[in-house]
Amino acid sequence: MFNDATGFKRIFIACGYTDLRRGINGLAATIKNDFHMDRYEQGNIFLFCGQAYRPYVSIGL
């Protein structure tokens, strides 16, 4: 769990609802295929919004 975002160069927020049941591999595929970005680039964090029971997920390196 991250306490703050000081170690990240860029923060990306995916607008709208994302089906978080896809898991970490599915979200990583979304970064690659839909956003056309390198999911392994250091200093980036990606935030995905889900439904009320688990409102967000972040993927960062």
Tab-separated table of N, CA, C and O in Angstrom:
chain	number	residue	atom	x	y	z
A	1	MET	N	0.841	-1.168	0.000
A	1	MET	CA	0.000	0.000	0.000
A	1	MET	C	0.883	1.228	0.000
A	1	MET	O	1.852	1.306	0.734
A	2	PHE	N	0.547	2.211	-0.816
A	2	PHE	CA	1.315	3.445	-0.916
A	2	PHE	C	0.784	4.482	0.062
A	2	PHE	O	-0.417	4.636	0.223
A	3	ASN	N	1.697	5.210	0.699
A	3	ASN	CA	1.303	6.288	1.595
A	3	ASN	C	1.135	7.603	0.861
A	3	ASN	O	0.313	8.421	1.211
A	4	ASP	N	1.966	7.839	-0.133
A	4	ASP	CA	1.883	9.053	-0.934
A	4	ASP	C	2.383	8.756	-2.337
A	4	ASP	O	2.804	7.654	-2.632
A	5	ALA	N	2.344	9.753	-3.206
A	5	ALA	CA	2.719	9.546	-4.602
A	5	ALA	C	4.005	10.286	-4.951
A	5	ALA	O	4.203	10.657	-6.101
A	6	THR	N	4.892	10.493	-3.991
A	6	THR	CA	6.106	11.261	-4.256
A	6	THR	C	7.079	10.536	-5.171
A	6	THR	O	7.881	11.168	-5.838
A	7	GLY	N	7.024	9.224	-5.239
A	7	GLY	CA	7.951	8.472	-6.076
A	7	GLY	C	7.519	8.320	-7.518
A	7	GLY	O	8.240	7.732	-8.315
A	8	PHE	N	6.376	8.863	-7.876
A	8	PHE	CA	5.861	8.701	-9.231
A	8	PHE	C	6.055	9.968	-10.045
A	8	PHE	O	5.862	11.072	-9.550
A	9	LYS	N	6.435	9.791	-11.299
A	9	LYS	CA	6.600	10.926	-12.208
A	9	LYS	C	5.261	11.352	-12.801
A	9	LYS	O	4.995	12.535	-12.948
A	10	ARG	N	4.446	10.344	-13.171
A	10	ARG	CA	3.155	10.637	-13.815
A	10	ARG	C	2.079	9.755	-13.203
A	10	ARG	O	2.313	8.601	-12.883
A	11	ILE	N	0.891	10.332	-13.065
A	11	ILE	CA	-0.269	9.615	-12.535
A	11	ILE	C	-1.353	9.648	-13.600
A	11	ILE	O	-1.718	10.719	-14.090
A	12	PHE	N	-1.854	8.467	-13.970
A	12	PHE	CA	-2.905	8.350	-14.974
A	12	PHE	C	-4.172	7.834	-14.301
A	12	PHE	O	-4.125	6.852	-13.567
A	13	ILE	N	-5.294	8.492	-14.570
A	13	ILE	CA	-6.581	8.088	-13.998
A	13	ILE	C	-7.492	7.666	-15.145
A	13	ILE	O	-7.741	8.456	-16.057
A	14	ALA	N	-7.953	6.414	-15.106
A	14	ALA	CA	-8.891	5.914	-16.108
A	14	ALA	C	-10.289	6.378	-15.716
A	14	ALA	O	-10.804	5.976	-14.672
A	15	CYS	N	-10.869	7.241	-16.509
A	15	CYS	CA	-12.198	7.787	-16.214
A	15	CYS	C	-13.275	6.740	-16.475
A	15	CYS	O	-13.165	5.935	-17.396
A	16	GLY	N	-14.298	6.761	-15.663
A	16	GLY	CA	-15.411	5.842	-15.831
A	16	GLY	C	-15.206	4.548	-15.063
A	16	GLY	O	-14.186	4.328	-14.414
A	17	TYR	N	-16.191	3.695	-15.137
A	17	TYR	CA	-16.178	2.413	-14.432
A	17	TYR	C	-15.299	1.407	-15.156
A	17	TYR	O	-15.368	1.275	-16.371
A	18	THR	N	-14.451	0.715	-14.408
A	18	THR	CA	-13.629	-0.373	-14.922
A	18	THR	C	-14.002	-1.649	-14.180
A	18	THR	O	-14.118	-1.646	-12.958
A	19	ASP	N	-14.202	-2.731	-14.902
A	19	ASP	CA	-14.530	-4.007	-14.280
A	19	ASP	C	-13.282	-4.566	-13.616
A	19	ASP	O	-12.390	-5.102	-14.277
A	20	LEU	N	-13.199	-4.425	-12.302
A	20	LEU	CA	-12.006	-4.833	-11.559
A	20	LEU	C	-11.909	-6.340	-11.380
A	20	LEU	O	-10.884	-6.837	-10.910
A	21	ARG	N	-12.941	-7.086	-11.772
A	21	ARG	CA	-12.890	-8.547	-11.690
A	21	ARG	C	-11.874	-9.116	-12.675
A	21	ARG	O	-11.493	-10.275	-12.578
A	22	ARG	N	-11.414	-8.302	-13.606
A	22	ARG	CA	-10.420	-8.751	-14.588
A	22	ARG	C	-9.078	-9.040	-13.937
A	22	ARG	O	-8.259	-9.745	-14.504
A	23	GLY	N	-8.834	-8.480	-12.771
A	23	GLY	CA	-7.596	-8.749	-12.052
A	23	GLY	C	-6.434	-7.928	-12.578
A	23	GLY	O	-6.560	-7.117	-13.498
A	24	ILE	N	-5.286	-8.150	-11.996
A	24	ILE	CA	-4.091	-7.371	-12.329
A	24	ILE	C	-3.655	-7.589	-13.774
A	24	ILE	O	-3.250	-6.649	-14.459
A	25	ASN	N	-3.769	-8.804	-14.273
A	25	ASN	CA	-3.372	-9.070	-15.661
A	25	ASN	C	-4.299	-8.398	-16.657
A	25	ASN	O	-3.856	-7.885	-17.684
A	26	GLY	N	-5.588	-8.394	-16.361
A	26	GLY	CA	-6.547	-7.728	-17.236
A	26	GLY	C	-6.367	-6.220	-17.251
A	26	GLY	O	-6.480	-5.580	-18.297
A	27	LEU	N	-6.072	-5.638	-16.090
A	27	LEU	CA	-5.836	-4.198	-16.032
A	27	LEU	C	-4.534	-3.824	-16.730
A	27	LEU	O	-4.459	-2.797	-17.413
A	28	ALA	N	-3.511	-4.669	-16.594
A	28	ALA	CA	-2.256	-4.426	-17.305
A	28	ALA	C	-2.470	-4.508	-18.816
A	28	ALA	O	-1.889	-3.727	-19.576
A	29	ALA	N	-3.319	-5.419	-19.263
A	29	ALA	CA	-3.644	-5.516	-20.693
A	29	ALA	C	-4.394	-4.276	-21.160
A	29	ALA	O	-4.192	-3.816	-22.293
A	30	THR	N	-5.242	-3.716	-20.316
A	30	THR	CA	-5.954	-2.479	-20.654
A	30	THR	C	-4.969	-1.338	-20.867
A	30	THR	O	-5.109	-0.549	-21.806
A	31	ILE	N	-3.960	-1.246	-20.015
A	31	ILE	CA	-2.942	-0.200	-20.156
A	31	ILE	C	-2.226	-0.342	-21.492
A	31	ILE	O	-2.018	0.636	-22.214
A	32	LYS	N	-1.876	-1.572	-21.844
A	32	LYS	CA	-1.143	-1.814	-23.085
A	32	LYS	C	-2.022	-1.646	-24.319
A	32	LYS	O	-1.654	-0.933	-25.256
A	33	ASN	N	-3.187	-2.271	-24.337
A	33	ASN	CA	-4.003	-2.329	-25.552
A	33	ASN	C	-4.894	-1.111	-25.754
A	33	ASN	O	-5.032	-0.628	-26.880
A	34	ASP	N	-5.513	-0.607	-24.697
A	34	ASP	CA	-6.452	0.509	-24.843
A	34	ASP	C	-5.762	1.867	-24.772
A	34	ASP	O	-6.115	2.785	-25.502
A	35	PHE	N	-4.778	1.988	-23.875
A	35	PHE	CA	-4.100	3.264	-23.703
A	35	PHE	C	-2.811	3.364	-24.512
A	35	PHE	O	-2.208	4.428	-24.595
A	36	HIS	N	-2.357	2.231	-25.079
A	36	HIS	CA	-1.135	2.175	-25.896
A	36	HIS	C	0.061	2.748	-25.137
A	36	HIS	O	0.799	3.585	-25.635
A	37	MET	N	0.219	2.280	-23.900
A	37	MET	CA	1.314	2.733	-23.057
A	37	MET	C	2.081	1.534	-22.531
A	37	MET	O	1.566	0.416	-22.506
A	38	ASP	N	3.328	1.777	-22.102
A	38	ASP	CA	4.155	0.727	-21.524
A	38	ASP	C	3.812	0.593	-20.042
A	38	ASP	O	4.080	1.492	-19.254
A	39	ARG	N	3.231	-0.527	-19.672
A	39	ARG	CA	2.794	-0.717	-18.291
A	39	ARG	C	3.962	-0.922	-17.328
A	39	ARG	O	3.792	-0.864	-16.127
A	40	TYR	N	5.167	-1.163	-17.847
A	40	TYR	CA	6.333	-1.407	-17.007
A	40	TYR	C	7.246	-0.189	-16.893
A	40	TYR	O	8.296	-0.269	-16.278
A	41	GLU	N	6.870	0.935	-17.469
A	41	GLU	CA	7.708	2.130	-17.389
A	41	GLU	C	7.780	2.620	-15.944
A	41	GLU	O	6.760	2.818	-15.294
A	42	GLN	N	8.988	2.809	-15.455
A	42	GLN	CA	9.195	3.247	-14.081
A	42	GLN	C	8.637	4.653	-13.871
A	42	GLN	O	8.722	5.499	-14.745
A	43	GLY	N	8.053	4.876	-12.694
A	43	GLY	CA	7.577	6.198	-12.322
A	43	GLY	C	6.139	6.491	-12.694
A	43	GLY	O	5.661	7.594	-12.437
A	44	ASN	N	5.445	5.546	-13.303
A	44	ASN	CA	4.046	5.743	-13.675
A	44	ASN	C	3.138	4.987	-12.712
A	44	ASN	O	3.469	3.894	-12.260
A	45	ILE	N	1.986	5.561	-12.427
A	45	ILE	CA	0.959	4.856	-11.673
A	45	ILE	C	-0.360	5.038	-12.426
A	45	ILE	O	-0.643	6.108	-12.967
A	46	PHE	N	-1.129	3.971	-12.492
A	46	PHE	CA	-2.416	3.974	-13.180
A	46	PHE	C	-3.505	3.702	-12.155
A	46	PHE	O	-3.422	2.736	-11.407
A	47	LEU	N	-4.527	4.536	-12.134
A	47	LEU	CA	-5.640	4.383	-11.200
A	47	LEU	C	-6.897	4.010	-11.970
A	47	LEU	O	-7.246	4.664	-12.951
A	48	PHE	N	-7.561	2.958	-11.497
A	48	PHE	CA	-8.802	2.486	-12.103
A	48	PHE	C	-9.919	2.575	-11.076
A	48	PHE	O	-9.722	2.222	-9.915
A	49	CYS	N	-11.072	3.029	-11.496
A	49	CYS	CA	-12.232	3.169	-10.607
A	49	CYS	C	-13.190	2.005	-10.825
A	49	CYS	O	-13.495	1.650	-11.953
A	50	GLY	N	-13.650	1.446	-9.713
A	50	GLY	CA	-14.607	0.355	-9.777
A	50	GLY	C	-15.930	0.768	-9.162
A	50	GLY	O	-16.303	1.933	-9.188
A	51	GLN	N	-16.631	-0.190	-8.593
A	51	GLN	CA	-17.910	0.093	-7.951
A	51	GLN	C	-17.692	0.389	-6.473
A	51	GLN	O	-16.560	0.363	-5.981
A	52	ALA	N	-18.756	0.629	-5.754
A	52	ALA	CA	-18.694	1.108	-4.371
A	52	ALA	C	-18.004	0.126	-3.416
A	52	ALA	O	-17.342	0.548	-2.476
A	53	TYR	N	-18.109	-1.173	-3.637
A	53	TYR	CA	-17.529	-2.129	-2.692
A	53	TYR	C	-15.999	-2.125	-2.732
A	53	TYR	O	-15.358	-2.491	-1.762
A	54	ARG	N	-15.411	-1.745	-3.829
A	54	ARG	CA	-13.960	-1.619	-3.960
A	54	ARG	C	-13.715	-0.472	-4.942
A	54	ARG	O	-13.556	-0.686	-6.139
A	55	PRO	N	-13.667	0.739	-4.424
A	55	PRO	CA	-13.754	1.913	-5.308
A	55	PRO	C	-12.573	2.161	-6.224
A	55	PRO	O	-12.733	2.824	-7.227
A	56	TYR	N	-11.376	1.652	-5.937
A	56	TYR	CA	-10.251	1.931	-6.812
A	56	TYR	C	-9.178	0.856	-6.711
A	56	TYR	O	-9.083	0.146	-5.726
A	57	VAL	N	-8.366	0.773	-7.752
A	57	VAL	CA	-7.204	-0.110	-7.797
A	57	VAL	C	-6.099	0.688	-8.455
A	57	VAL	O	-6.337	1.424	-9.411
A	58	SER	N	-4.877	0.545	-7.981
A	58	SER	CA	-3.757	1.232	-8.602
A	58	SER	C	-2.694	0.216	-9.013
A	58	SER	O	-2.499	-0.796	-8.361
A	59	ILE	N	-2.037	0.512	-10.128
A	59	ILE	CA	-0.935	-0.286	-10.622
A	59	ILE	C	0.225	0.661	-10.831
A	59	ILE	O	0.098	1.640	-11.574
A	60	GLY	N	1.327	0.416	-10.165
A	60	GLY	CA	2.471	1.308	-10.315
A	60	GLY	C	3.770	0.580	-10.105
A	60	GLY	O	3.836	-0.443	-9.438
A	61	LEU	N	4.804	1.110	-10.702
A	61	LEU	CA	6.145	0.553	-10.567
A	61	LEU	C	7.063	1.614	-10.020
A	61	LEU	O	6.939	2.746	-10.230
